Amino acid sequence: QVQLVESGGGLVQAGDSLRLSCTASGRAISSLDMGWFREAPGKEREFVATVNRRSSITYTTYYADSVKGRFSISRENARNMVYLQMNSLKPEDTAVYYCAADPRRGVGVRPDEYEYWGQGTQVTVSA
């Protein structure tokens, strides 16, 4: 079993930055593909970013078009943590942000591709 705990959310103004953290326990994240999703009120949970486990020497990252160029996902396997650096935040980024993990290789952009989930952290961006 894997437990994920997100932190770092808060209330910010448009243009500000936040760094979300996800701390994992129960399994080394080196054996997991990791992702971030978000869920705004009245909307379905949507993909934000993913980073796979190292296949050779590098990691592969992928981003939703809505955050590409503004958000950056990274992993620090030695600390069993994953991060989401969010820059140039917009009001439409307001949502609960969830950390997700899956032991399968090549998981992608659908929530049902991820087995483990945190409880979420609220990000609110005012205009």
PDB file of C-alpha atoms in Angstrom:
ATOM      1  CA  GLN A   1       0.000   0.000   0.000  1.00  0.00           C
ATOM      2  CA  VAL A   2       1.091   3.550  -0.754  1.00  0.00           C
ATOM      3  CA  GLN A   3       0.086   6.630   1.190  1.00  0.00           C
ATOM      4  CA  LEU A   4       0.379  10.092  -0.359  1.00  0.00           C
ATOM      5  CA  VAL A   5       0.115  13.409   1.460  1.00  0.00           C
ATOM      6  CA  GLU A   6       0.018  16.736  -0.371  1.00  0.00           C
ATOM      7  CA  SER A   7       1.005  20.077   1.083  1.00  0.00           C
ATOM      8  CA  GLY A   8       1.765  23.606  -0.047  1.00  0.00           C
ATOM      9  CA  GLY A   9      -1.604  24.845  -1.210  1.00  0.00           C
ATOM     10  CA  GLY A  10      -2.947  28.233  -0.276  1.00  0.00           C
ATOM     11  CA  LEU A  11      -4.572  31.480  -1.310  1.00  0.00           C
ATOM     12  CA  VAL A  12      -2.565  33.586  -3.745  1.00  0.00           C
ATOM     13  CA  GLN A  13      -3.083  36.350  -6.267  1.00  0.00           C
ATOM     14  CA  ALA A  14      -2.920  35.973 -10.014  1.00  0.00           C
ATOM     15  CA  GLY A  15       0.675  35.912 -11.163  1.00  0.00           C
ATOM     16  CA  ASP A  16       1.983  34.428  -7.924  1.00  0.00           C
ATOM     17  CA  SER A  17       3.756  31.114  -7.499  1.00  0.00           C
ATOM     18  CA  LEU A  18       3.211  28.080  -5.306  1.00  0.00           C
ATOM     19  CA  ARG A  19       5.123  24.868  -4.826  1.00  0.00           C
ATOM     20  CA  LEU A  20       3.109  21.791  -3.974  1.00  0.00           C
ATOM     21  CA  SER A  21       4.754  18.808  -2.329  1.00  0.00           C
ATOM     22  CA  CYS A  22       3.711  15.184  -2.213  1.00  0.00           C
ATOM     23  CA  THR A  23       5.248  12.901   0.387  1.00  0.00           C
ATOM     24  CA  ALA A  24       4.910   9.166  -0.153  1.00  0.00           C
ATOM     25  CA  SER A  25       5.150   6.310   2.303  1.00  0.00           C
ATOM     26  CA  GLY A  26       4.728   2.573   1.995  1.00  0.00           C
ATOM     27  CA  ARG A  27       6.776   2.238  -1.165  1.00  0.00           C
ATOM     28  CA  ALA A  28       9.737   3.980  -2.738  1.00  0.00           C
ATOM     29  CA  ILE A  29       8.568   6.347  -5.445  1.00  0.00           C
ATOM     30  CA  SER A  30      11.469   5.143  -7.537  1.00  0.00           C
ATOM     31  CA  SER A  31       9.170   2.231  -8.370  1.00  0.00           C
ATOM     32  CA  LEU A  32       6.181   4.453  -9.171  1.00  0.00           C
ATOM     33  CA  ASP A  33       5.036   6.732 -11.924  1.00  0.00           C
ATOM     34  CA  MET A  34       3.743   9.939 -10.360  1.00  0.00           C
ATOM     35  CA  GLY A  35       1.168  12.500 -11.415  1.00  0.00           C
ATOM     36  CA  TRP A  36      -0.709  15.605 -10.392  1.00  0.00           C
ATOM     37  CA  PHE A  37      -4.409  16.153 -11.061  1.00  0.00           C
ATOM     38  CA  ARG A  38      -6.811  18.898 -10.102  1.00  0.00           C
ATOM     39  CA  GLU A  39     -10.521  19.178  -9.540  1.00  0.00           C
ATOM     40  CA  ALA A  40     -12.404  22.461  -9.655  1.00  0.00           C
ATOM     41  CA  PRO A  41     -15.952  22.826  -8.303  1.00  0.00           C
ATOM     42  CA  GLY A  42     -18.466  21.314 -10.675  1.00  0.00           C
ATOM     43  CA  LYS A  43     -15.804  19.892 -12.965  1.00  0.00           C
ATOM     44  CA  GLU A  44     -14.265  16.487 -13.489  1.00  0.00           C
ATOM     45  CA  ARG A  45     -10.842  15.695 -12.161  1.00  0.00           C
ATOM     46  CA  GLU A  46      -8.346  16.709 -14.834  1.00  0.00           C
ATOM     47  CA  PHE A  47      -4.784  15.838 -15.603  1.00  0.00           C
ATOM     48  CA  VAL A  48      -2.080  18.379 -14.803  1.00  0.00           C
ATOM     49  CA  ALA A  49       1.330  16.724 -15.047  1.00  0.00           C
ATOM     50  CA  THR A  50       3.125  13.406 -14.795  1.00  0.00           C
ATOM     51  CA  VAL A  51       6.687  12.196 -14.368  1.00  0.00           C
ATOM     52  CA  ASN A  52       7.659   8.602 -14.894  1.00  0.00           C
ATOM     53  CA  ARG A  53      10.216   6.490 -13.073  1.00  0.00           C
ATOM     54  CA  ARG A  54      13.668   6.637 -14.573  1.00  0.00           C
ATOM     55  CA  SER A  55      13.857   4.290 -17.530  1.00  0.00           C
ATOM     56  CA  SER A  56      17.539   4.826 -18.212  1.00  0.00           C
ATOM     57  CA  ILE A  57      19.154   8.053 -17.083  1.00  0.00           C
ATOM     58  CA  THR A  58      16.428  10.618 -17.623  1.00  0.00           C
ATOM     59  CA  TYR A  59      12.822  11.130 -16.587  1.00  0.00           C
ATOM     60  CA  THR A  60       9.960  11.847 -18.944  1.00  0.00           C
ATOM     61  CA  THR A  61       7.490  14.582 -18.070  1.00  0.00           C
ATOM     62  CA  TYR A  62       4.210  15.496 -19.699  1.00  0.00           C
ATOM     63  CA  TYR A  63       1.883  18.438 -19.080  1.00  0.00           C
ATOM     64  CA  ALA A  64      -1.640  19.476 -19.822  1.00  0.00           C
ATOM     65  CA  ASP A  65      -1.847  22.241 -22.398  1.00  0.00           C
ATOM     66  CA  SER A  66      -3.455  24.530 -19.831  1.00  0.00           C
ATOM     67  CA  VAL A  67      -0.354  24.506 -17.609  1.00  0.00           C
ATOM     68  CA  LYS A  68       2.467  23.862 -20.055  1.00  0.00           C
ATOM     69  CA  GLY A  69       5.187  26.466 -19.669  1.00  0.00           C
ATOM     70  CA  ARG A  70       3.933  27.535 -16.244  1.00  0.00           C
ATOM     71  CA  PHE A  71       3.995  24.370 -14.131  1.00  0.00           C
ATOM     72  CA  SER A  72       6.856  21.970 -13.576  1.00  0.00           C
ATOM     73  CA  ILE A  73       6.742  18.504 -12.024  1.00  0.00           C
ATOM     74  CA  SER A  74       9.814  16.971 -10.446  1.00  0.00           C
ATOM     75  CA  ARG A  75      10.688  14.049  -8.232  1.00  0.00           C
ATOM     76  CA  GLU A  76      13.280  13.612  -5.514  1.00  0.00           C
ATOM     77  CA  ASN A  77      13.490   9.879  -5.037  1.00  0.00           C
ATOM     78  CA  ALA A  78      15.961  10.065  -2.142  1.00  0.00           C
ATOM     79  CA  ARG A  79      13.350  11.956  -0.112  1.00  0.00           C
ATOM     80  CA  ASN A  80      10.392  10.030  -1.530  1.00  0.00           C
ATOM     81  CA  MET A  81       8.827  13.283  -2.667  1.00  0.00           C
ATOM     82  CA  VAL A  82       7.273  14.756  -5.778  1.00  0.00           C
ATOM     83  CA  TYR A  83       6.766  18.460  -6.414  1.00  0.00           C
ATOM     84  CA  LEU A  84       4.636  20.677  -8.572  1.00  0.00           C
ATOM     85  CA  GLN A  85       6.081  24.136  -9.082  1.00  0.00           C
ATOM     86  CA  MET A  86       3.311  26.461 -10.223  1.00  0.00           C
ATOM     87  CA  ASN A  87       4.223  29.843 -11.663  1.00  0.00           C
ATOM     88  CA  SER A  88       2.153  32.626 -13.204  1.00  0.00           C
ATOM     89  CA  LEU A  89      -0.957  31.315 -11.518  1.00  0.00           C
ATOM     90  CA  LYS A  90      -4.321  32.224 -12.972  1.00  0.00           C
ATOM     91  CA  PRO A  91      -7.789  32.245 -11.394  1.00  0.00           C
ATOM     92  CA  GLU A  92      -8.693  29.268 -13.577  1.00  0.00           C
ATOM     93  CA  ASP A  93      -5.997  27.273 -11.767  1.00  0.00           C
ATOM     94  CA  THR A  94      -8.173  27.329  -8.654  1.00  0.00           C
ATOM     95  CA  ALA A  95      -8.859  23.729  -7.665  1.00  0.00           C
ATOM     96  CA  VAL A  96      -8.040  20.970  -5.252  1.00  0.00           C
ATOM     97  CA  TYR A  97      -4.765  19.464  -6.395  1.00  0.00           C
ATOM     98  CA  TYR A  98      -4.156  15.744  -5.956  1.00  0.00           C
ATOM     99  CA  CYS A  99      -0.984  13.721  -6.022  1.00  0.00           C
ATOM    100  CA  ALA A 100      -1.299  10.305  -7.641  1.00  0.00           C
ATOM    101  CA  ALA A 101       0.916   7.269  -8.111  1.00  0.00           C
ATOM    102  CA  ASP A 102       0.858   3.964  -9.927  1.00  0.00           C
ATOM    103  CA  PRO A 103       3.225   0.988 -10.031  1.00  0.00           C
ATOM    104  CA  ARG A 104       2.578   0.300 -13.697  1.00  0.00           C
ATOM    105  CA  ARG A 105       4.887   1.676 -16.327  1.00  0.00           C
ATOM    106  CA  GLY A 106       3.574   4.169 -18.814  1.00  0.00           C
ATOM    107  CA  VAL A 107       0.553   5.487 -16.940  1.00  0.00           C
ATOM    108  CA  GLY A 108      -0.779   8.672 -18.424  1.00  0.00           C
ATOM    109  CA  VAL A 109      -3.449  11.319 -18.261  1.00  0.00           C
ATOM    110  CA  ARG A 110      -6.574   9.571 -17.015  1.00  0.00           C
ATOM    111  CA  PRO A 111      -7.402   9.427 -13.298  1.00  0.00           C
ATOM    112  CA  ASP A 112      -8.330   5.755 -13.554  1.00  0.00           C
ATOM    113  CA  GLU A 113      -4.766   4.974 -14.609  1.00  0.00           C
ATOM    114  CA  TYR A 114      -3.504   5.793 -11.099  1.00  0.00           C
ATOM    115  CA  GLU A 115      -3.972   3.462  -8.175  1.00  0.00           C
ATOM    116  CA  TYR A 116      -2.906   5.636  -5.243  1.00  0.00           C
ATOM    117  CA  TRP A 117      -4.174   9.104  -4.351  1.00  0.00           C
ATOM    118  CA  GLY A 118      -3.651  11.733  -1.715  1.00  0.00           C
ATOM    119  CA  GLN A 119      -6.446  13.708  -0.099  1.00  0.00           C
ATOM    120  CA  GLY A 120      -5.655  16.900  -1.980  1.00  0.00           C
ATOM    121  CA  THR A 121      -4.554  20.417  -1.188  1.00  0.00           C
ATOM    122  CA  GLN A 122      -6.564  23.523  -2.013  1.00  0.00           C
ATOM    123  CA  VAL A 123      -5.135  26.137  -4.351  1.00  0.00           C
ATOM    124  CA  THR A 124      -7.118  29.350  -4.703  1.00  0.00           C
ATOM    125  CA  VAL A 125      -6.012  32.104  -7.077  1.00  0.00           C
ATOM    126  CA  SER A 126      -7.710  35.479  -6.882  1.00  0.00           C
ATOM    127  CA  ALA A 127      -7.909  37.842  -9.822  1.00  0.00           C
TER     128      ALA A 127
END
